[in-house]
mmCIF file of C-alpha atoms and ligand atoms in Angstrom:
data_model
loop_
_atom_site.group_PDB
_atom_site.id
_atom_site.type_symbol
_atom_site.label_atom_id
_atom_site.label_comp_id
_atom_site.label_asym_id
_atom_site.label_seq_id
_atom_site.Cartn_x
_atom_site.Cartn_y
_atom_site.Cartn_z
ATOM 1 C CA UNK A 1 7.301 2.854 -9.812
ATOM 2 C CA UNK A 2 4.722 5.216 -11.380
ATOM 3 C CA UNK A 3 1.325 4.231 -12.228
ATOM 4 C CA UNK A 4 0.706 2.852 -15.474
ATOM 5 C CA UNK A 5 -1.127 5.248 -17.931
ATOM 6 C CA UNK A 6 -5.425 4.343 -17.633
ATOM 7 C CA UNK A 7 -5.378 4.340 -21.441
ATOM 8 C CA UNK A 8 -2.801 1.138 -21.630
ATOM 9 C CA UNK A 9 -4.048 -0.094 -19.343
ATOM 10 C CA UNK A 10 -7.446 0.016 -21.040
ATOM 11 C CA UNK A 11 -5.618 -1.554 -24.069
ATOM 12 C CA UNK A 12 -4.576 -4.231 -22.622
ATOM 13 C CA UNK A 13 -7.769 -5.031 -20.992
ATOM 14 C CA UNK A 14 -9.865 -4.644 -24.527
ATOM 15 C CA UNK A 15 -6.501 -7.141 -26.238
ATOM 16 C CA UNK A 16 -7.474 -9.709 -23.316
ATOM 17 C CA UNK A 17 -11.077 -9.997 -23.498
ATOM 18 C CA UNK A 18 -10.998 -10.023 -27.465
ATOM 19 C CA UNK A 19 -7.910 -12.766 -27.320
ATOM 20 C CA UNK A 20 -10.226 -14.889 -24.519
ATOM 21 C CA UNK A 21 -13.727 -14.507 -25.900
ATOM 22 C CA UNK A 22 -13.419 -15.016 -30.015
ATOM 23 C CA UNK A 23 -14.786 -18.127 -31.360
ATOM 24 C CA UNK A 24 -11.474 -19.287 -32.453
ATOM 25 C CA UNK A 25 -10.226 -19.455 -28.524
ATOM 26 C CA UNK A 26 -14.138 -20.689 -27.721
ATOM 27 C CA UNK A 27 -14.052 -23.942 -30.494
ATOM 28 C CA UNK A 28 -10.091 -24.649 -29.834
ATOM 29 C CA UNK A 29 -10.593 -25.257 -26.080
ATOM 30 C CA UNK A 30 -13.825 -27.412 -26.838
ATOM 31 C CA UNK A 31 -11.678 -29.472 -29.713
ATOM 32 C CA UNK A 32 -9.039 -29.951 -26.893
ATOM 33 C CA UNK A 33 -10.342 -30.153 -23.299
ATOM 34 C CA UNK A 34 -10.244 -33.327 -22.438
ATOM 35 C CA UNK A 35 -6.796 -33.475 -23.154
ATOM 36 C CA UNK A 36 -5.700 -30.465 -22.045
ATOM 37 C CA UNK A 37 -7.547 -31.511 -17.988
ATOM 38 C CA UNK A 38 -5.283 -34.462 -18.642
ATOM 39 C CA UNK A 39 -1.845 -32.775 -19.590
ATOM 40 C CA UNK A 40 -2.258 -29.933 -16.672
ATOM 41 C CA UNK A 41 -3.634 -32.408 -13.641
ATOM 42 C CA UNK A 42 -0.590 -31.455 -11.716
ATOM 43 C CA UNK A 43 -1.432 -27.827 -11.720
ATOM 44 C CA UNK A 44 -4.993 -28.851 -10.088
ATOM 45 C CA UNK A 45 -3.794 -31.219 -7.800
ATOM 46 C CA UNK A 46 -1.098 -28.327 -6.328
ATOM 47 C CA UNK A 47 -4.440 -25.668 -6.543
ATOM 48 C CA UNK A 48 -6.496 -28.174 -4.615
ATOM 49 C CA UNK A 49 -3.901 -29.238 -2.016
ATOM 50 C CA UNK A 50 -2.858 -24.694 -1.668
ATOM 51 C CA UNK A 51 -7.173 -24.110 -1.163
ATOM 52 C CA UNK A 52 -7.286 -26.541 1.675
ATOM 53 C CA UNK A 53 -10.997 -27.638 0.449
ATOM 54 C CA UNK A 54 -13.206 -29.379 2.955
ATOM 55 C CA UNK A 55 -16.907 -30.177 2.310
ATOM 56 C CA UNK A 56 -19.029 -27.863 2.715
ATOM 57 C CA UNK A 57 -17.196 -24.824 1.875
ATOM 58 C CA UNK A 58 -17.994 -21.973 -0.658
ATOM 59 C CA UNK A 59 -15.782 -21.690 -3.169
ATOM 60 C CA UNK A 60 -15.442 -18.913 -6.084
ATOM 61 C CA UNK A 61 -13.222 -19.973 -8.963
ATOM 62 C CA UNK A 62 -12.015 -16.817 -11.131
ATOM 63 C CA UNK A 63 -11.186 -16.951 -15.198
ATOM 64 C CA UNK A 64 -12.398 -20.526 -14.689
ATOM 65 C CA UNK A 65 -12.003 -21.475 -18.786
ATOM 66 C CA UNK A 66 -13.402 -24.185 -19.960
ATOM 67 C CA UNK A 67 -13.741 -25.712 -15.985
ATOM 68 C CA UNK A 68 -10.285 -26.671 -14.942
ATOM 69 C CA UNK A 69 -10.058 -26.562 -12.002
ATOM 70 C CA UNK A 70 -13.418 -26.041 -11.076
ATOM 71 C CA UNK A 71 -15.368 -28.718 -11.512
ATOM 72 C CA UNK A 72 -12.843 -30.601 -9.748
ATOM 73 C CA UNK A 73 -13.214 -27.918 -6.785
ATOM 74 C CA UNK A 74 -16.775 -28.719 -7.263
ATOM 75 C CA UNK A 75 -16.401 -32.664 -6.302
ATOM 76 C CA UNK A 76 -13.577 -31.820 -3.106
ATOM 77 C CA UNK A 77 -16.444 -29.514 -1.481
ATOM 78 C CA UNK A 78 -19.218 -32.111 -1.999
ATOM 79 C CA UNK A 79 -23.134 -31.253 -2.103
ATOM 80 C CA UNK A 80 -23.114 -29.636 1.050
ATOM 81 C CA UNK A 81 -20.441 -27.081 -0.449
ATOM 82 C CA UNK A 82 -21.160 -24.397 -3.715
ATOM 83 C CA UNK A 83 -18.891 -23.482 -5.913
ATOM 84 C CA UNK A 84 -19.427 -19.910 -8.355
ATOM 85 C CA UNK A 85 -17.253 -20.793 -11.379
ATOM 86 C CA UNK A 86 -16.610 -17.470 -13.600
ATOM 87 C CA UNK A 87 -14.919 -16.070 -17.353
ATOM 88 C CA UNK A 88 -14.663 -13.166 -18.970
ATOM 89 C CA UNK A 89 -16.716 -14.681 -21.819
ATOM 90 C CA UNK A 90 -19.966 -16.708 -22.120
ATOM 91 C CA UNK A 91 -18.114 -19.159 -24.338
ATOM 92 C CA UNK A 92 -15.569 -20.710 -22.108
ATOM 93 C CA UNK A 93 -17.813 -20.593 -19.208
ATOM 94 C CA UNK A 94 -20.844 -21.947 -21.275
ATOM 95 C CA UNK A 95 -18.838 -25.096 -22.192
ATOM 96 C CA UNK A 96 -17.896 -25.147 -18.465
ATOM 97 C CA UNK A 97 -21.428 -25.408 -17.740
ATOM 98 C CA UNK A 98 -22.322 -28.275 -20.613
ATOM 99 C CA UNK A 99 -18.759 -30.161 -19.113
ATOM 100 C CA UNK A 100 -20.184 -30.171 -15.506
ATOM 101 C CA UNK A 101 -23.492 -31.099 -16.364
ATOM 102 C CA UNK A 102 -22.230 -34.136 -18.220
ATOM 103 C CA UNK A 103 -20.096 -34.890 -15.070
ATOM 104 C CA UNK A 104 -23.796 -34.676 -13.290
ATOM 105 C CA UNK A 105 -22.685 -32.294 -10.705
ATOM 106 C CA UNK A 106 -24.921 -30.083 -9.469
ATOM 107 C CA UNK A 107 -23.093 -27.501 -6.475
ATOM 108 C CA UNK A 108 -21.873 -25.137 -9.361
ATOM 109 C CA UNK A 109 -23.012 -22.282 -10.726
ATOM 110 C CA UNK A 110 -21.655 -20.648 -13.528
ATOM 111 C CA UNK A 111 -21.045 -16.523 -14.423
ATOM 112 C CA UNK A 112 -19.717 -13.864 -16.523
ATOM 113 C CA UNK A 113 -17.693 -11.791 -14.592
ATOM 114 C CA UNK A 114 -14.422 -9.892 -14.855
ATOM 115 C CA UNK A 115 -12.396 -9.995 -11.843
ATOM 116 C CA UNK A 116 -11.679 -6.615 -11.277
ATOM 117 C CA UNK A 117 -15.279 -5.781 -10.820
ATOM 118 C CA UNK A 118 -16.981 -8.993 -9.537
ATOM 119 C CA UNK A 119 -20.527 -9.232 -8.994
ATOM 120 C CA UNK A 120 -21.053 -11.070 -5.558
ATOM 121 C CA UNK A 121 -21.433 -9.190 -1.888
ATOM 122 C CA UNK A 122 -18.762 -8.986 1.105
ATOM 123 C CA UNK A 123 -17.097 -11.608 2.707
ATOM 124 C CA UNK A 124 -19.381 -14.024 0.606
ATOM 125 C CA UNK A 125 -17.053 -16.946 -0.086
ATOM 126 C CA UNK A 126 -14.598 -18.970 2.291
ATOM 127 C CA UNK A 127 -12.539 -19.841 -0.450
ATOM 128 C CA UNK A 128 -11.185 -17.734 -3.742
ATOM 129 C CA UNK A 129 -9.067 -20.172 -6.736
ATOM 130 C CA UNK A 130 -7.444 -19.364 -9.746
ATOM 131 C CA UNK A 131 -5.212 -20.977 -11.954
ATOM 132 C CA UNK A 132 -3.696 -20.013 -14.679
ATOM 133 C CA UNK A 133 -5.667 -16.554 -15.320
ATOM 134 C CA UNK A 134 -3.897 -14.020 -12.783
ATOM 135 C CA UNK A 135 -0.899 -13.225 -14.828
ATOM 136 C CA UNK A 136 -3.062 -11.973 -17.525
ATOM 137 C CA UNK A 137 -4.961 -9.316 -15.397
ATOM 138 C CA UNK A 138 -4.115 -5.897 -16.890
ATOM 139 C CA UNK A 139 -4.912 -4.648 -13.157
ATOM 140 C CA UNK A 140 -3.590 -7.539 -10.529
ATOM 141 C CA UNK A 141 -3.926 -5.410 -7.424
ATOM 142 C CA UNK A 142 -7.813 -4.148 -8.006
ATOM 143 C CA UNK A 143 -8.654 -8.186 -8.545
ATOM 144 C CA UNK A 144 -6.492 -8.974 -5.693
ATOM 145 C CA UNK A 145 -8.602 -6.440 -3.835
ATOM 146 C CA UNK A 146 -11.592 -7.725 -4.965
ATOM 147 C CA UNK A 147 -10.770 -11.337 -3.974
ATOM 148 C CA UNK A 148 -10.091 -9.741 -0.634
ATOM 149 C CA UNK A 149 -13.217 -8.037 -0.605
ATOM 150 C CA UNK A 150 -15.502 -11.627 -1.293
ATOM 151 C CA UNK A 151 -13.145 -13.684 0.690
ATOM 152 C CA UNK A 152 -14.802 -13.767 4.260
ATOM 153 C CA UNK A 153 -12.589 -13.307 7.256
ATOM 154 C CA UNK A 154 -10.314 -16.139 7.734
ATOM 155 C CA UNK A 155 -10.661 -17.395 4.418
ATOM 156 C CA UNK A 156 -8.097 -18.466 2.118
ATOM 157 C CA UNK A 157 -6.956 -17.592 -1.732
ATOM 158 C CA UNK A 158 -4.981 -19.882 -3.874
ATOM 159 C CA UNK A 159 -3.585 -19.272 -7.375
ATOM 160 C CA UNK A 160 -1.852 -21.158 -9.779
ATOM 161 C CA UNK A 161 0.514 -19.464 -12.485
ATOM 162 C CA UNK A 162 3.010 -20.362 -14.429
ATOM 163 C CA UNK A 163 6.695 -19.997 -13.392
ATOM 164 C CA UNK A 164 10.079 -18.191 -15.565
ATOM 165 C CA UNK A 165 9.267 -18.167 -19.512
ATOM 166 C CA UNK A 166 12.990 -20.503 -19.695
ATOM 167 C CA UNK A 167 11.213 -23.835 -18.994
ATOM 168 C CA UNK A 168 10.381 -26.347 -22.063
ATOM 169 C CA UNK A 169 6.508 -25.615 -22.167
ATOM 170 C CA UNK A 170 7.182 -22.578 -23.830
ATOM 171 C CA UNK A 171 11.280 -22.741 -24.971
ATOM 172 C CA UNK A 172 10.026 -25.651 -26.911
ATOM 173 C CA UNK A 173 7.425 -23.757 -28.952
ATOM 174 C CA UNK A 174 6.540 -19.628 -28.177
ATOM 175 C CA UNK A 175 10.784 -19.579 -28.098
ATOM 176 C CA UNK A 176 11.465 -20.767 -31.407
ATOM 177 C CA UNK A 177 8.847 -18.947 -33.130
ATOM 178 C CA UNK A 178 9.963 -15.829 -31.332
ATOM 179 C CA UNK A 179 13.662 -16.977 -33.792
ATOM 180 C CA UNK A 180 11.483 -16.834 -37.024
ATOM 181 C CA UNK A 181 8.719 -13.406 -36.268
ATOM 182 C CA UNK A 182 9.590 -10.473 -35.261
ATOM 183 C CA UNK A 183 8.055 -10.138 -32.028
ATOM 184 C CA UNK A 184 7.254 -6.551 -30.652
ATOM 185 C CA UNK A 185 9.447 -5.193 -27.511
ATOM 186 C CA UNK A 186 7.362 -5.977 -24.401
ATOM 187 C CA UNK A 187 5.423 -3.362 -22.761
ATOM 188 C CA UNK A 188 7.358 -3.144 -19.104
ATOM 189 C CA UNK A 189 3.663 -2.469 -17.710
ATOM 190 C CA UNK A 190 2.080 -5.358 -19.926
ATOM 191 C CA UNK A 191 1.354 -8.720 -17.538
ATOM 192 C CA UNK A 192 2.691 -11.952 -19.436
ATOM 193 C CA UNK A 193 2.159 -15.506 -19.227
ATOM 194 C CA UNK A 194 5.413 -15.782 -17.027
ATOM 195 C CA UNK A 195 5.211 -12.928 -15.135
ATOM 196 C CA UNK A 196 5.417 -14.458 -11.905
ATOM 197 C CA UNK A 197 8.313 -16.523 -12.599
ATOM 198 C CA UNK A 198 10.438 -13.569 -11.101
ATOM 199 C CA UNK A 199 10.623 -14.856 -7.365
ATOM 200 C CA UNK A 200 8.813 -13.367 -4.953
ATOM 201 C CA UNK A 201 6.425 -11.430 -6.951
ATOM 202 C CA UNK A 202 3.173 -13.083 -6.566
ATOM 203 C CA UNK A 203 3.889 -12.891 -2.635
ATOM 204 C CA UNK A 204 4.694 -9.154 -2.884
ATOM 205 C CA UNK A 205 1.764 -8.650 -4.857
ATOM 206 C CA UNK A 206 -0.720 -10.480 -2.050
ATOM 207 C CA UNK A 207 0.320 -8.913 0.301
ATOM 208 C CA UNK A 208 0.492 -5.292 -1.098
ATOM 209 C CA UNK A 209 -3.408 -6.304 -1.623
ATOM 210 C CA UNK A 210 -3.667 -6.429 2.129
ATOM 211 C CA UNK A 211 -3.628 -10.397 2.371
ATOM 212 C CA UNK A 212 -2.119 -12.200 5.472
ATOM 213 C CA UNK A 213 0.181 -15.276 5.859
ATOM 214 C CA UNK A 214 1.016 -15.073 2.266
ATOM 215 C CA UNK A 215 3.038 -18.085 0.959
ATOM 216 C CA UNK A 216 4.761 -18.380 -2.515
ATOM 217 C CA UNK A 217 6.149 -21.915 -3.688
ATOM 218 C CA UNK A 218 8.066 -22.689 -6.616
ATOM 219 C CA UNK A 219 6.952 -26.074 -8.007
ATOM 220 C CA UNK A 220 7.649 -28.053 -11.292
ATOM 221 C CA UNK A 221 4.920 -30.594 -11.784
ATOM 222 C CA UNK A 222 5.470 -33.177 -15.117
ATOM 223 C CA UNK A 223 2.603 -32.635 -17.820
ATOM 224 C CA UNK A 224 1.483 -35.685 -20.026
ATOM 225 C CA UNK A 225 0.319 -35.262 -23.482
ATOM 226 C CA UNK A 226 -0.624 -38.348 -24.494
ATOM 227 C CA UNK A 227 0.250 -37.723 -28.406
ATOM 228 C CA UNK A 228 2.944 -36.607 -31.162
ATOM 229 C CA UNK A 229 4.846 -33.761 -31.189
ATOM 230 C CA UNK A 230 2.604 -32.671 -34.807
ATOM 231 C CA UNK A 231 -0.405 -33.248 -32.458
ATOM 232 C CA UNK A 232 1.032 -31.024 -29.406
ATOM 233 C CA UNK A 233 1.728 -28.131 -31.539
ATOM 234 C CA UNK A 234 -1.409 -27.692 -33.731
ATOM 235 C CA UNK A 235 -3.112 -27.786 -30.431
ATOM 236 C CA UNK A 236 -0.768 -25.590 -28.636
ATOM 237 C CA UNK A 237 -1.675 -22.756 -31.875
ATOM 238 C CA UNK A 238 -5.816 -23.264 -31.442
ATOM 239 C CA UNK A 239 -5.868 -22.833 -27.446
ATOM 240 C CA UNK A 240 -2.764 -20.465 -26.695
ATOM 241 C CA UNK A 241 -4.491 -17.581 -27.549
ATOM 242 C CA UNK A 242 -1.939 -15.305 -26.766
ATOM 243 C CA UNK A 243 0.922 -16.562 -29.405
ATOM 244 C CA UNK A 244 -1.695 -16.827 -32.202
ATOM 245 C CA UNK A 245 -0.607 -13.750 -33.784
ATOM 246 C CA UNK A 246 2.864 -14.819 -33.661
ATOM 247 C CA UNK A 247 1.960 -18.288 -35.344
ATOM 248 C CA UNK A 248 0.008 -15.807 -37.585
ATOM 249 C CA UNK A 249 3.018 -14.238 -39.053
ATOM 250 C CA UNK A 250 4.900 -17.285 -39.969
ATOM 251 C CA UNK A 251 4.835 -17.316 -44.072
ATOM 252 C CA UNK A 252 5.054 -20.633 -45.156
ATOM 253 C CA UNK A 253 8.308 -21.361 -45.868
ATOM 254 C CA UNK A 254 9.164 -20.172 -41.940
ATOM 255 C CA UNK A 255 6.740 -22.347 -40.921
ATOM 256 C CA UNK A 256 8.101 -24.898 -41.840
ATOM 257 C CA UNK A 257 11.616 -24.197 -40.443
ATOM 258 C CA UNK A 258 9.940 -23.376 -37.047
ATOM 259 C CA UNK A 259 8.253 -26.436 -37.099
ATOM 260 C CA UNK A 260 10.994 -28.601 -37.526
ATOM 261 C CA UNK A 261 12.819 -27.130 -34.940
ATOM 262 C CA UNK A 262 9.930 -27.389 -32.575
ATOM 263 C CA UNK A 263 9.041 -31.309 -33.301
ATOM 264 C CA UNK A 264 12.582 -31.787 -32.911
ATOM 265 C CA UNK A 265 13.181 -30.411 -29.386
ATOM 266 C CA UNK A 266 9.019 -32.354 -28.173
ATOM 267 C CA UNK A 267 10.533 -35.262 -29.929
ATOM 268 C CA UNK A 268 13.540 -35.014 -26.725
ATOM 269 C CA UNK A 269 10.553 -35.234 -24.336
ATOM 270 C CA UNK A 270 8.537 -38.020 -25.805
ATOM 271 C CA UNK A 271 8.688 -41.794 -25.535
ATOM 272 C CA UNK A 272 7.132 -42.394 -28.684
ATOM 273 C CA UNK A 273 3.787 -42.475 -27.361
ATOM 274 C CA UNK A 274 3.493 -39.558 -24.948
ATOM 275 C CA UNK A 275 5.222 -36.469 -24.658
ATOM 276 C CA UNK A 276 6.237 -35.437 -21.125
ATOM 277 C CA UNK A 277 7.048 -31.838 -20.326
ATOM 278 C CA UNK A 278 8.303 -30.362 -16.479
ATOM 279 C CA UNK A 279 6.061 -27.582 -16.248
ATOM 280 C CA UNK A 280 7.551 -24.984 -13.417
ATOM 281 C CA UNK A 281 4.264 -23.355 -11.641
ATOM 282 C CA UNK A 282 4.050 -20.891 -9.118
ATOM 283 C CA UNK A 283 1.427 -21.809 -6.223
ATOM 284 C CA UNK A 284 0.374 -18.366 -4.147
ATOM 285 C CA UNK A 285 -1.905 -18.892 -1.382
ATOM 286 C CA UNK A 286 -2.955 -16.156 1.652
ATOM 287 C CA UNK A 287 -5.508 -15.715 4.053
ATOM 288 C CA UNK A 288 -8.367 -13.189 4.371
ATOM 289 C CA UNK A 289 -7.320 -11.946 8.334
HETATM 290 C C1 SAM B 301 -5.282 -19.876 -19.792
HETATM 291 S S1 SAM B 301 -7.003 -19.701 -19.510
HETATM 292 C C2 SAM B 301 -7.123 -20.602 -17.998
HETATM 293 C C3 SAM B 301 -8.466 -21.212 -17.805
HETATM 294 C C4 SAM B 301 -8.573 -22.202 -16.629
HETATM 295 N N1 SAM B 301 -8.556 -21.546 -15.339
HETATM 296 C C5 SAM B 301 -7.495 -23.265 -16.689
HETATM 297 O O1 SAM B 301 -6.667 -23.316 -15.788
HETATM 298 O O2 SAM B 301 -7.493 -24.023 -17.678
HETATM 299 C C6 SAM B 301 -7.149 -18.038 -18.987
HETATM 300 C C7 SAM B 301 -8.591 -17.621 -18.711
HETATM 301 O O3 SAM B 301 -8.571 -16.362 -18.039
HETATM 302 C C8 SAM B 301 -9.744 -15.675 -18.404
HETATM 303 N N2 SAM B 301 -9.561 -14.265 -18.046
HETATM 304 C C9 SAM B 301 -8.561 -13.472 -18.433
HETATM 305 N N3 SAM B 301 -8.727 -12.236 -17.910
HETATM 306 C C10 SAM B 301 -9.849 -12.245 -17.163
HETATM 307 C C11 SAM B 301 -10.544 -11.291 -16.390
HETATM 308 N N4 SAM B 301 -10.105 -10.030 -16.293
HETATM 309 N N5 SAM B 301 -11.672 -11.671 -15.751
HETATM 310 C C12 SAM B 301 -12.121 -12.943 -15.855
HETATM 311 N N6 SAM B 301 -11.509 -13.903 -16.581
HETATM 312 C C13 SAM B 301 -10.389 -13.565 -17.240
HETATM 313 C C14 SAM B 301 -9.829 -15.944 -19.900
HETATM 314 O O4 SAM B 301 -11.113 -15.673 -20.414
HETATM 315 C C15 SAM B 301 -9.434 -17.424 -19.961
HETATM 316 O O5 SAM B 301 -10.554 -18.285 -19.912
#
């Protein structure tokens, strides 16, 4: 496979940081945190179990958000650990820093940095986490590279992604809006939220970065929103910054089509209270030899 072309990737990279950093993303994750930690606590119990955190260890947490799952990283390495949480943005990362300080923890720092370039010396950190932000890198084997470059020797990366885009997190709401907008032919070279649901790709990747006893496991963890469908969805078109274009499109009288077809198929996964959705993640972890 050739190289993709500097300038796309450069388009990418400028689509990403504008997508991440504008105030709409920034003010729909701090509307929705709280219940957003609560719907994805499976994905940061399966990164915490793949880091294999102790006390004590130093931890770097890349495209942290909003501070899922670092703070919680934070807590598992205890005041004799330190944890460097980081974003692309100052927004995300500054409401990371106002979440943490309410949570009155005080091992975690907080920085803008973009992983393909990150700011911290050699073999500086035991431990590298990230969940939910490596599919998006326009460049996955320069961060890789770098995480290999920060990690010292013997220690250990973990990442979370999501798994194949036919699973109900996004069938039940990017898939039926991609039936009413005309959504552009993907970009081959383009990374996508569910990139790495093609098996075996986030382990080829690792280890083409140089990592050693690279594992990949396929996992499908249940995700609680504790609300209505008509709740779910306005939420799931402030914070998925990605599909907000799409959403965009809709005139209103698609709209509404889409949106009855989307309450109807969270309506199959909710009790009446709570909607429960099987989310299938991808867990990558490797070691720094
Ligand atoms: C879906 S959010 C995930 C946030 C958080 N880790 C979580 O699990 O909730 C993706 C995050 O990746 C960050 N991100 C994307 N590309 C990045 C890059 N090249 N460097 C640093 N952060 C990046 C975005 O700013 C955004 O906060």
């Amino acid at each position: 496979m050739s190289a993709p072309d500097p300038a796309k990737i450069e388009r990418f990279r400028a689509r990403l940081r504008e997508e991440w950093t504008e105030e709409a993303t920034v003010s729909a994750w701090r509307k929705w945190n709280a219940k957003l930690a609560a719907f994805t606590r499976g994905a940061t119990e399966a990164i915490l179990e793949g880091a294999q955190l102790r006390p004590g260890l130093r931890v770097l947490d890349l495209a942290s958000g909003v501070g899922d799952p670092s703070l919680w990283i934070a807590e598992a390495v205890g005041p004799s650990g330190h944890v460097v949480a980081t974003d692309l943005g100052p927004g995300m990362i500054g409401l990371a820093e106002e979440l943490a300080r309410a949570r009155g923890l005080r091992n975690i720092e907080f920085r803008v940095a973009d992983v393909e370039a990150l700011p911290f010396p050699d073999e500086s950190f035991d431990v590298v986490t990230c969940r939910f932000g490596v599919m998006f890198f326009p460049e996955q084997l320069k961060a890789f590279r770098e995480c290999l470059r920060v990690l010292k020797p013997g220690g250990r990366v973990a990442f979370v992604v999501w798994g194949k885009r036919e699973q109900p997190f996004l069938g039940t709401t990017a898939g039926v809006l991609a039936k009413y907008v005309e959504v552009p032919p993907p970009d081959p070279d383009a990374p996508h939220i569910a990139m790495f649901g093609e098996r075996g790709l986030l382990k080829s990747k690792l280890e083409a970065a140089g990592f050693a006893e690279v594992r990949e496991e396929v996992r499908t963890v249940p995700a609680r929103w504790a609300g209505s469908p008509e709740e779910y969805w306005q939420q799931f078109t402030e914070v998925a910054a990605p599909f907000r274009p799409l959403v965009a499109k809709l005139t209103a009288e698609m709209r509404a089509r889409a949106e009855a077809e989307i309450f109807a198929a969270l309506r199959k996964l909710s009790d009446g209270s709570a909607i429960t959705i099987p989310l299938e993640i991808v867990i990558g972890t490797g070691v720094h030899a």
